[in-house]
Amino acid sequence: MTASAFDIAILGAGPVGRVLALMLARVAPDPSRIALLAGSVPAAAPAAGSPAAGSPAATIPAADPRVLAMNHGSRVLLESLLAWPDRSADIRNIHVSQRGRLGRTVIQNTDFNVPQLGSVVAYAGLHAKLDERVAACGVTVLSGPAAQVERQDADGVRIAQGDNTLLCQVAVQSDGAGATDLRRDYGQHAVLTTAHATLPRRGWAWERFTAEGPLALLPHPQTPDAYSVVWCSAPERANELAAMDNAAFSAALTQAFGDRLGRLSSQSPRHVFPLALAARRAQVQGRVVAIGNAAQTLHPVAGQGLNLGLRDAARLAQTLAGWLAQPESSPTARLTEFAQARQVDRFITAGLTDLMPRVFATGLAPVEHACGLALLGMDLASPLRAPLAQHLLQGFRA
Ligand SMILES: Cc1cc2nc3c(=O)[nH]c(=O)nc-3n(C[C@H](O)[C@H](O)[C@H](O)COP(=O)(O)OP(=O)(O)OC[C@H]3O[C@@H](n4cnc5c(N)ncnc54)[C@H](O)[C@@H]3O)c2cc1C
């Protein structure tokens, strides 16, 4: 057993852990005193919101098929870290509608005077770019088995990674798991794939609420005029969709989405992700902080999970910047300040993404009509639309 001392140890090198490492490296007097623990998880134990067990993506980030809608704030942050992926697709218009009901709303970049409402990147492409930046930033990267916080006391935190033991002043959990205080199983899985349309519209993203669950078509980050499909439905239906031949799946997709893009066809592999809300009540316990999916795993509707996680990382780096100049002092008051500052954003974003798929799938006609009217009202009245779009664009910044 070896023991080494760090100021901060980051457990989990997904996008949130890596962004935190990059931000801390910029403010730390000695970046090598920040440890990033890039552990591999057993394929049999992925968290909710992660690829299903057995899929290569469960253990290899480069094989992760997720595409991520990044809002304006996240893009600015990643660009400032020179970590924006080489390929991305802009979203200039978002069309929100409800299958079989009245009403739809369109949110446009021109409403907010921004060049785009958001951009779509591939999880694998983002991972590769962050990997490149982290390798050059001076933090200590420790690859190995999954890391665990063993215990903490007034002197620091003890972490185990395989046979190695690490001592640090602050431990940050960014391993995408472990949020168990609040849990909601949506009874939904997401099917991910790529589709082509006979009448594509460049720069448009589509979010369609169906009785089965939300169906999103996002401009594909790597193939112009193709769409990344995120189709949520009951687990049995998701497995059925995943097992269909290409022709049957394409027909089902066109039927669920409607004819706004002509006929949809898909020849690409399909991947299934189980979905759940999983959140911690407290983001901070003593010297241990949870950020990103480790603090809250959300339903992918409206594409908010990583955007929220990046705001966690940015705020934590900002909060710890001053303390890193004198790491012999106690960090706990600053960590409490961090948790307080993040409360409202976490609450609003988790609440919004929890509510949307449930309200639109009640199966009760009056409720669905009310949702349709809400969408119609938002389309007619930009003051109603603005708060939703503003939050989706940037989230709440304390
Ligand atoms: C279908 C789907 C679509 C989505 N679309 C969007 C979107 O459009 N926009 C958006 O903002 N968000 C989206 N999300 C959410 C987004 O993917 C997550 O919020 C984001 O990946 C969280 O990043 P993270 O770094 O916190 O966790 P993760 O991405 O889960 O990374 C955690 C890392 O830690 C590693 N690890 C696990 N355990 C340990 C351990 N014990 N020790 C060390 N390392 C460990 C894992 O191997 C992994 O590499 C979507 C999610 C899904 C499921």
Short mmCIF file of C-alpha atoms and ligand atoms in Angstrom, two decimals:
data_model
loop_
_atom_site.label_atom_id
_atom_site.label_comp_id
_atom_site.label_asym_id
_atom_site.label_seq_id
_atom_site.Cartn_x
_atom_site.Cartn_y
_atom_site.Cartn_z
CA MET A 1 0.00 0.00 0.00
CA THR A 2 1.26 3.51 -0.87
CA ALA A 3 -0.09 6.80 0.45
CA SER A 4 0.31 10.16 -1.25
CA ALA A 5 -1.01 13.56 -0.33
CA PHE A 6 -2.96 15.87 -2.62
CA ASP A 7 -4.89 19.08 -2.06
CA ILE A 8 -7.84 17.87 -4.12
CA ALA A 9 -8.69 14.42 -5.48
CA ILE A 10 -11.31 14.14 -8.24
CA LEU A 11 -12.90 10.68 -8.39
CA GLY A 12 -14.21 10.06 -11.91
CA ALA A 13 -12.84 11.39 -15.19
CA GLY A 14 -16.04 11.89 -17.17
CA PRO A 15 -16.68 15.31 -18.75
CA VAL A 16 -17.53 16.97 -15.44
CA GLY A 17 -14.47 15.65 -13.57
CA ARG A 18 -12.18 16.59 -16.45
CA VAL A 19 -13.57 20.12 -16.75
CA LEU A 20 -13.08 20.60 -13.01
CA ALA A 21 -9.47 19.37 -13.33
CA LEU A 22 -8.80 21.85 -16.15
CA MET A 23 -10.31 24.75 -14.23
CA LEU A 24 -8.42 23.93 -11.03
CA ALA A 25 -5.17 23.55 -12.96
CA ARG A 26 -5.52 27.18 -14.04
CA VAL A 27 -5.80 28.52 -10.50
CA ALA A 28 -3.66 26.08 -8.49
CA PRO A 29 -0.14 27.26 -7.56
CA ASP A 30 0.99 23.64 -8.17
CA PRO A 31 -1.43 21.71 -10.46
CA SER A 32 0.33 18.41 -9.73
CA ARG A 33 -1.27 18.56 -6.25
CA ILE A 34 -4.65 17.98 -7.94
CA ALA A 35 -5.28 14.25 -8.58
CA LEU A 36 -7.73 13.05 -11.23
CA LEU A 37 -8.66 9.41 -10.61
CA ALA A 38 -9.68 7.89 -13.93
CA GLY A 39 -11.19 4.65 -12.71
CA SER A 40 -12.90 1.97 -14.71
CA VAL A 41 -16.23 0.63 -13.44
CA PRO A 42 -17.27 -3.01 -13.70
CA ALA A 43 -19.50 -3.43 -16.80
CA ALA A 44 -22.13 -5.10 -14.64
CA ALA A 45 -22.73 -2.02 -12.46
CA PRO A 46 -23.48 1.10 -14.53
CA ALA A 47 -25.49 3.88 -12.86
CA ALA A 48 -28.89 5.12 -14.14
CA GLY A 49 -28.34 7.45 -17.10
CA SER A 50 -25.32 5.39 -18.18
CA PRO A 51 -25.15 2.88 -21.03
CA ALA A 52 -26.85 -0.45 -20.26
CA ALA A 53 -24.73 -3.26 -18.77
CA GLY A 54 -23.01 -5.34 -21.42
CA SER A 55 -22.64 -2.45 -23.88
CA PRO A 56 -18.97 -1.53 -24.65
CA ALA A 57 -19.97 2.09 -23.95
CA ALA A 58 -20.49 1.15 -20.28
CA THR A 59 -16.73 0.99 -19.79
CA ILE A 60 -15.14 2.77 -22.79
CA PRO A 61 -15.96 6.52 -23.14
CA ALA A 62 -14.80 6.49 -26.79
CA ALA A 63 -17.59 3.98 -27.50
CA ASP A 64 -20.29 6.04 -25.75
CA PRO A 65 -22.97 6.77 -28.38
CA ARG A 66 -24.54 9.71 -26.53
CA VAL A 67 -24.83 13.06 -28.24
CA LEU A 68 -25.11 16.06 -25.96
CA ALA A 69 -26.90 19.34 -26.55
CA MET A 70 -24.64 21.96 -25.00
CA ASN A 71 -26.12 25.34 -24.18
CA HIS A 72 -24.49 28.68 -24.90
CA GLY A 73 -22.98 28.92 -21.39
CA SER A 74 -21.38 25.44 -21.62
CA ARG A 75 -19.91 26.23 -25.03
CA VAL A 76 -18.34 29.44 -23.76
CA LEU A 77 -16.88 27.53 -20.79
CA LEU A 78 -15.46 24.70 -22.93
CA GLU A 79 -14.06 27.12 -25.49
CA SER A 80 -12.35 29.09 -22.74
CA LEU A 81 -10.61 25.83 -21.75
CA LEU A 82 -9.71 25.13 -25.42
CA ALA A 83 -11.74 21.96 -25.01
CA TRP A 84 -14.52 22.47 -27.54
CA PRO A 85 -14.71 19.32 -29.73
CA ASP A 86 -13.50 19.55 -33.33
CA ARG A 87 -16.96 18.72 -34.66
CA SER A 88 -20.32 20.05 -33.52
CA ALA A 89 -23.68 21.03 -35.01
CA ASP A 90 -25.45 24.28 -34.20
CA ILE A 91 -29.04 24.49 -33.00
CA ARG A 92 -30.67 27.74 -34.09
CA ASN A 93 -34.31 26.72 -33.67
CA ILE A 94 -35.98 24.35 -31.21
CA HIS A 95 -39.41 23.04 -32.10
CA VAL A 96 -41.42 21.62 -29.16
CA SER A 97 -44.67 19.78 -29.85
CA GLN A 98 -47.00 17.13 -28.56
CA ARG A 99 -48.08 14.16 -30.65
CA GLY A 100 -51.83 13.98 -31.31
CA ARG A 101 -52.59 17.27 -29.56
CA LEU A 102 -52.91 20.92 -30.38
CA GLY A 103 -50.04 23.28 -29.83
CA ARG A 104 -46.38 23.68 -30.48
CA THR A 105 -43.75 26.27 -29.72
CA VAL A 106 -40.64 27.38 -31.57
CA ILE A 107 -37.69 28.92 -29.77
CA GLN A 108 -35.31 30.79 -32.06
CA ASN A 109 -31.81 32.20 -31.69
CA THR A 110 -33.04 35.53 -33.05
CA ASP A 111 -35.34 35.89 -29.99
CA PHE A 112 -32.24 36.13 -27.82
CA ASN A 113 -29.74 37.76 -30.14
CA VAL A 114 -27.35 34.83 -29.95
CA PRO A 115 -25.73 33.07 -32.94
CA GLN A 116 -27.14 29.72 -31.81
CA LEU A 117 -29.33 28.42 -28.99
CA GLY A 118 -26.98 25.53 -28.42
CA SER A 119 -24.72 23.04 -30.14
CA VAL A 120 -24.66 19.27 -30.33
CA VAL A 121 -21.45 17.38 -29.62
CA ALA A 122 -20.65 13.68 -29.40
CA TYR A 123 -19.84 12.41 -25.89
CA ALA A 124 -16.86 10.53 -27.41
CA GLY A 125 -15.62 13.66 -29.25
CA LEU A 126 -15.88 15.77 -26.11
CA HIS A 127 -14.10 13.09 -24.09
CA ALA A 128 -11.24 12.96 -26.62
CA LYS A 129 -10.77 16.74 -26.58
CA LEU A 130 -10.87 16.92 -22.78
CA ASP A 131 -8.43 14.03 -22.56
CA GLU A 132 -5.96 15.93 -24.75
CA ARG A 133 -6.27 19.11 -22.66
CA VAL A 134 -6.03 17.28 -19.31
CA ALA A 135 -2.84 15.49 -20.43
CA ALA A 136 -1.23 18.91 -20.98
CA CYS A 137 -2.54 20.78 -17.93
CA GLY A 138 -0.20 19.47 -15.21
CA VAL A 139 -2.67 17.68 -12.91
CA THR A 140 -1.73 14.18 -11.73
CA VAL A 141 -3.82 11.59 -13.58
CA LEU A 142 -4.08 8.23 -11.81
CA SER A 143 -5.62 5.51 -13.95
CA GLY A 144 -6.66 2.28 -12.31
CA PRO A 145 -9.62 0.51 -10.78
CA ALA A 146 -12.67 2.35 -9.43
CA ALA A 147 -11.80 4.67 -6.53
CA GLN A 148 -13.74 4.91 -3.27
CA VAL A 149 -13.81 7.40 -0.40
CA GLU A 150 -12.88 5.30 2.66
CA ARG A 151 -13.23 7.85 5.43
CA GLN A 152 -12.76 11.48 6.37
CA ASP A 153 -11.81 13.33 9.54
CA ALA A 154 -10.58 16.77 10.58
CA ASP A 155 -7.23 16.16 8.84
CA GLY A 156 -8.48 15.11 5.44
CA VAL A 157 -9.98 12.34 3.32
CA ARG A 158 -8.65 8.85 2.70
CA ILE A 159 -9.33 7.31 -0.71
CA ALA A 160 -8.66 3.79 -1.97
CA GLN A 161 -7.93 3.01 -5.61
CA GLY A 162 -7.13 -0.67 -5.84
CA ASP A 163 -4.10 -1.31 -3.64
CA ASN A 164 -3.21 2.38 -3.44
CA THR A 165 -4.32 4.79 -0.75
CA LEU A 166 -4.50 8.54 -1.31
CA LEU A 167 -4.81 11.26 1.27
CA CYS A 168 -6.30 14.61 0.28
CA GLN A 169 -7.87 17.70 1.79
CA VAL A 170 -10.96 17.73 -0.45
CA ALA A 171 -12.46 14.78 -2.36
CA VAL A 172 -14.74 15.50 -5.31
CA GLN A 173 -17.01 12.70 -6.46
CA SER A 174 -17.61 13.04 -10.20
CA ASP A 175 -18.08 9.34 -10.88
CA GLY A 176 -21.63 9.69 -12.23
CA ALA A 177 -23.07 7.47 -9.49
CA GLY A 178 -24.08 7.28 -5.85
CA ALA A 179 -26.96 9.78 -5.77
CA THR A 180 -29.61 7.80 -3.92
CA ASP A 181 -31.47 10.21 -1.58
CA LEU A 182 -34.16 11.14 -4.13
CA ARG A 183 -35.02 8.59 -6.76
CA ARG A 184 -37.70 8.31 -9.39
CA ASP A 185 -37.82 5.44 -11.81
CA TYR A 186 -39.56 6.82 -14.90
CA GLY A 187 -40.24 3.33 -16.22
CA GLN A 188 -38.53 4.53 -19.38
CA HIS A 189 -35.46 3.62 -21.39
CA ALA A 190 -33.97 5.80 -24.13
CA VAL A 191 -33.13 4.36 -27.53
CA LEU A 192 -30.30 6.23 -29.24
CA THR A 193 -29.53 6.07 -32.93
CA THR A 194 -28.92 8.15 -36.07
CA ALA A 195 -31.54 8.84 -38.74
CA HIS A 196 -31.72 10.59 -42.10
CA ALA A 197 -34.71 12.61 -43.28
CA THR A 198 -35.97 13.13 -46.82
CA LEU A 199 -36.65 16.82 -46.00
CA PRO A 200 -33.92 17.78 -43.49
CA ARG A 201 -33.85 21.26 -41.95
CA ARG A 202 -30.39 22.35 -40.97
CA GLY A 203 -30.05 24.02 -37.58
CA TRP A 204 -33.35 22.68 -36.19
CA ALA A 205 -33.78 20.48 -33.11
CA TRP A 206 -37.09 18.80 -32.35
CA GLU A 207 -38.55 17.74 -29.02
CA ARG A 208 -41.80 15.84 -29.39
CA PHE A 209 -43.82 14.64 -26.42
CA THR A 210 -45.66 11.40 -27.15
CA ALA A 211 -47.79 9.19 -24.90
CA GLU A 212 -44.84 6.74 -24.78
CA GLY A 213 -42.32 9.40 -23.76
CA PRO A 214 -40.32 12.27 -25.28
CA LEU A 215 -38.74 11.86 -28.71
CA ALA A 216 -35.89 14.23 -29.61
CA LEU A 217 -34.18 14.71 -32.96
CA LEU A 218 -30.97 16.74 -32.74
CA PRO A 219 -28.77 17.85 -35.62
CA HIS A 220 -26.00 15.25 -35.84
CA PRO A 221 -22.59 16.58 -34.75
CA GLN A 222 -20.66 14.59 -37.35
CA THR A 223 -22.98 14.03 -40.33
CA PRO A 224 -24.63 17.09 -41.89
CA ASP A 225 -28.37 16.69 -42.50
CA ALA A 226 -28.56 13.61 -40.27
CA TYR A 227 -30.28 13.52 -36.87
CA SER A 228 -29.34 12.01 -33.55
CA VAL A 229 -32.44 10.32 -32.19
CA VAL A 230 -33.21 10.03 -28.46
CA TRP A 231 -36.48 8.12 -28.15
CA CYS A 232 -37.83 7.44 -24.65
CA SER A 233 -40.43 4.76 -23.99
CA ALA A 234 -41.34 1.93 -21.62
CA PRO A 235 -38.46 -0.56 -21.23
CA GLU A 236 -40.27 -3.34 -23.12
CA ARG A 237 -41.09 -1.00 -26.00
CA ALA A 238 -37.50 0.33 -26.04
CA ASN A 239 -36.14 -3.21 -26.28
CA GLU A 240 -38.67 -3.96 -29.02
CA LEU A 241 -37.59 -0.82 -30.94
CA ALA A 242 -33.93 -1.73 -30.49
CA ALA A 243 -34.51 -5.23 -31.86
CA MET A 244 -36.50 -4.20 -34.98
CA ASP A 245 -35.01 -4.44 -38.43
CA ASN A 246 -34.07 -1.10 -40.02
CA ALA A 247 -37.19 -0.84 -42.17
CA ALA A 248 -39.60 -1.49 -39.29
CA PHE A 249 -37.73 0.90 -36.99
CA SER A 250 -37.67 3.66 -39.64
CA ALA A 251 -41.43 3.28 -40.19
CA ALA A 252 -42.12 3.40 -36.43
CA LEU A 253 -39.92 6.48 -36.06
CA THR A 254 -41.64 8.33 -38.93
CA GLN A 255 -45.02 7.48 -37.47
CA ALA A 256 -44.11 8.73 -33.98
CA PHE A 257 -42.40 11.90 -35.18
CA GLY A 258 -44.84 12.87 -37.93
CA ASP A 259 -44.07 14.25 -41.36
CA ARG A 260 -42.32 17.55 -40.58
CA LEU A 261 -39.03 16.20 -41.96
CA GLY A 262 -40.52 13.94 -44.62
CA ARG A 263 -39.68 10.25 -44.19
CA LEU A 264 -37.13 9.21 -41.59
CA SER A 265 -34.83 6.25 -42.13
CA SER A 266 -32.20 4.72 -39.89
CA GLN A 267 -29.49 2.20 -40.79
CA SER A 268 -27.38 2.79 -37.67
CA PRO A 269 -26.85 0.70 -34.53
CA ARG A 270 -29.27 1.36 -31.66
CA HIS A 271 -28.26 1.71 -28.01
CA VAL A 272 -30.48 1.52 -24.93
CA PHE A 273 -30.05 3.68 -21.80
CA PRO A 274 -32.16 3.09 -18.66
CA LEU A 275 -33.46 6.42 -17.27
CA ALA A 276 -34.10 7.58 -13.72
CA LEU A 277 -33.92 10.66 -11.57
CA ALA A 278 -31.34 10.16 -8.84
CA ALA A 279 -30.26 13.07 -6.66
CA ARG A 280 -28.44 13.75 -3.42
CA ARG A 281 -30.08 16.12 -1.00
CA ALA A 282 -26.74 17.45 0.19
CA GLN A 283 -23.98 18.08 -2.33
CA VAL A 284 -21.37 18.45 0.41
CA GLN A 285 -20.60 16.26 3.40
CA GLY A 286 -17.66 17.62 5.33
CA ARG A 287 -14.75 17.54 2.89
CA VAL A 288 -16.47 15.38 0.29
CA VAL A 289 -18.35 17.10 -2.57
CA ALA A 290 -20.47 15.52 -5.32
CA ILE A 291 -20.85 17.20 -8.71
CA GLY A 292 -22.37 16.32 -12.09
CA ASN A 293 -24.28 13.05 -12.35
CA ALA A 294 -22.84 11.96 -9.01
CA ALA A 295 -24.93 14.76 -7.44
CA GLN A 296 -27.94 14.52 -9.75
CA THR A 297 -28.74 12.24 -12.66
CA LEU A 298 -31.61 13.67 -14.70
CA HIS A 299 -34.03 12.57 -17.40
CA PRO A 300 -32.41 13.57 -20.73
CA VAL A 301 -35.46 15.57 -21.81
CA ALA A 302 -34.34 19.11 -22.71
CA GLY A 303 -30.67 18.02 -22.56
CA GLN A 304 -29.76 19.52 -19.20
CA GLY A 305 -27.65 16.95 -17.28
CA LEU A 306 -24.17 17.83 -18.46
CA ASN A 307 -24.93 21.53 -18.72
CA LEU A 308 -25.89 21.48 -15.05
CA GLY A 309 -22.83 19.39 -14.15
CA LEU A 310 -20.52 21.86 -15.87
CA ARG A 311 -22.03 24.68 -13.82
CA ASP A 312 -21.30 22.60 -10.69
CA ALA A 313 -17.67 22.25 -11.81
CA ALA A 314 -17.26 25.92 -12.69
CA ARG A 315 -18.69 27.10 -9.38
CA LEU A 316 -16.59 24.65 -7.37
CA ALA A 317 -13.37 25.72 -9.10
CA GLN A 318 -14.26 29.36 -8.46
CA THR A 319 -15.04 28.62 -4.78
CA LEU A 320 -11.81 26.71 -4.16
CA ALA A 321 -9.49 29.07 -6.07
CA GLY A 322 -8.63 31.22 -3.03
CA TRP A 323 -8.30 28.24 -0.70
CA LEU A 324 -5.73 26.56 -3.01
CA ALA A 325 -3.30 29.37 -2.16
CA GLN A 326 -3.38 28.21 1.50
CA PRO A 327 -4.49 24.55 1.48
CA GLU A 328 -3.36 24.07 5.08
CA SER A 329 -6.49 26.00 6.16
CA SER A 330 -9.83 24.19 6.50
CA PRO A 331 -11.88 24.11 3.26
CA THR A 332 -15.20 23.27 4.92
CA ALA A 333 -16.67 26.81 5.13
CA ARG A 334 -15.99 27.32 1.41
CA LEU A 335 -17.57 23.98 0.56
CA THR A 336 -20.70 24.92 2.49
CA GLU A 337 -20.80 28.20 0.59
CA PHE A 338 -20.52 26.19 -2.67
CA ALA A 339 -23.45 23.94 -1.72
CA GLN A 340 -25.63 26.93 -0.87
CA ALA A 341 -24.79 28.71 -4.11
CA ARG A 342 -25.75 25.65 -6.19
CA GLN A 343 -29.08 24.88 -4.50
CA VAL A 344 -31.46 26.94 -6.64
CA ASP A 345 -30.01 25.93 -10.00
CA ARG A 346 -30.06 22.22 -9.05
CA PHE A 347 -33.60 22.48 -7.75
CA ILE A 348 -35.00 24.31 -10.80
CA THR A 349 -33.22 22.19 -13.41
CA ALA A 350 -33.99 18.86 -11.74
CA GLY A 351 -37.60 19.96 -11.14
CA LEU A 352 -38.10 21.05 -14.74
CA THR A 353 -36.66 17.90 -16.29
CA ASP A 354 -38.57 15.72 -13.80
CA LEU A 355 -41.88 17.41 -14.51
CA MET A 356 -41.81 17.57 -18.30
CA PRO A 357 -41.86 13.87 -19.23
CA ARG A 358 -44.46 13.10 -16.53
CA VAL A 359 -46.89 15.90 -17.33
CA PHE A 360 -46.84 15.20 -21.04
CA ALA A 361 -47.42 11.48 -20.51
CA THR A 362 -50.32 11.51 -18.04
CA GLY A 363 -52.67 9.93 -20.57
CA LEU A 364 -55.36 12.30 -19.25
CA ALA A 365 -56.86 14.29 -22.12
CA PRO A 366 -57.53 17.53 -20.15
CA VAL A 367 -53.97 17.62 -18.82
CA GLU A 368 -52.56 16.97 -22.28
CA HIS A 369 -54.78 19.66 -23.78
CA ALA A 370 -53.54 22.04 -21.09
CA CYS A 371 -49.96 21.14 -22.08
CA GLY A 372 -50.85 21.77 -25.71
CA LEU A 373 -52.32 25.12 -24.76
CA ALA A 374 -49.24 25.93 -22.74
CA LEU A 375 -47.06 25.25 -25.78
CA LEU A 376 -49.43 27.28 -27.97
CA GLY A 377 -49.44 30.09 -25.43
CA MET A 378 -45.66 30.04 -25.34
CA ASP A 379 -45.57 30.28 -29.10
CA LEU A 380 -47.85 33.29 -29.16
CA ALA A 381 -46.39 35.11 -26.21
CA SER A 382 -42.66 35.46 -26.20
CA PRO A 383 -42.62 36.68 -22.55
CA LEU A 384 -43.90 33.21 -21.59
CA ARG A 385 -41.34 31.49 -23.77
CA ALA A 386 -38.40 33.54 -22.62
CA PRO A 387 -37.96 32.11 -19.09
CA LEU A 388 -37.93 28.50 -20.36
CA ALA A 389 -35.51 29.27 -23.18
CA GLN A 390 -33.33 31.41 -20.91
CA HIS A 391 -33.00 28.57 -18.44
CA LEU A 392 -32.28 26.05 -21.19
CA LEU A 393 -29.72 28.45 -22.65
CA GLN A 394 -27.73 29.25 -19.56
CA GLY A 395 -29.33 27.81 -16.44
CA PHE A 396 -29.50 29.74 -13.22
CA ARG A 397 -26.32 31.54 -12.26
CA ALA A 398 -26.06 32.71 -8.69
C1 LIG B 1 -29.63 9.37 -23.45
C2 LIG B 1 -28.99 10.54 -22.79
C3 LIG B 1 -28.93 11.76 -23.45
C4 LIG B 1 -28.37 12.87 -22.81
N1 LIG B 1 -28.35 14.07 -23.45
C5 LIG B 1 -27.84 15.17 -22.83
C6 LIG B 1 -27.81 16.42 -23.48
O1 LIG B 1 -28.29 16.57 -24.63
N2 LIG B 1 -27.27 17.49 -22.82
C7 LIG B 1 -26.78 17.37 -21.54
O2 LIG B 1 -26.33 18.38 -20.97
N3 LIG B 1 -26.79 16.18 -20.90
C8 LIG B 1 -27.30 15.08 -21.52
N4 LIG B 1 -27.29 13.87 -20.88
C9 LIG B 1 -26.70 13.78 -19.53
C10 LIG B 1 -25.17 13.64 -19.61
O3 LIG B 1 -24.80 12.54 -20.38
C11 LIG B 1 -24.62 13.50 -18.19
O4 LIG B 1 -25.17 14.50 -17.36
C12 LIG B 1 -23.10 13.64 -18.18
O5 LIG B 1 -22.51 12.61 -18.94
C13 LIG B 1 -22.59 13.59 -16.74
O6 LIG B 1 -21.19 13.70 -16.74
P1 LIG B 1 -20.36 13.20 -15.46
O7 LIG B 1 -18.93 13.47 -15.79
O8 LIG B 1 -20.95 13.78 -14.23
O9 LIG B 1 -20.65 11.63 -15.36
P2 LIG B 1 -20.32 10.47 -16.41
O10 LIG B 1 -20.45 10.94 -17.80
O11 LIG B 1 -21.16 9.31 -15.95
O12 LIG B 1 -18.78 10.12 -16.13
C14 LIG B 1 -18.36 9.53 -14.90
C15 LIG B 1 -17.02 8.84 -15.13
O13 LIG B 1 -16.53 8.34 -13.89
C16 LIG B 1 -16.10 6.98 -14.06
N5 LIG B 1 -16.26 6.30 -12.77
C17 LIG B 1 -17.37 5.70 -12.31
N6 LIG B 1 -17.16 5.21 -11.06
C18 LIG B 1 -15.89 5.53 -10.74
C19 LIG B 1 -15.11 5.35 -9.59
N7 LIG B 1 -15.58 4.70 -8.51
N8 LIG B 1 -13.82 5.80 -9.59
C20 LIG B 1 -13.34 6.47 -10.63
N9 LIG B 1 -14.06 6.69 -11.77
C21 LIG B 1 -15.30 6.22 -11.82
C22 LIG B 1 -16.97 6.44 -15.18
O14 LIG B 1 -16.33 5.35 -15.82
C23 LIG B 1 -17.10 7.67 -16.09
O15 LIG B 1 -16.01 7.74 -16.99
C24 LIG B 1 -27.84 12.75 -21.49
C25 LIG B 1 -27.90 11.50 -20.84
C26 LIG B 1 -28.46 10.43 -21.48
C27 LIG B 1 -28.52 9.11 -20.75
#
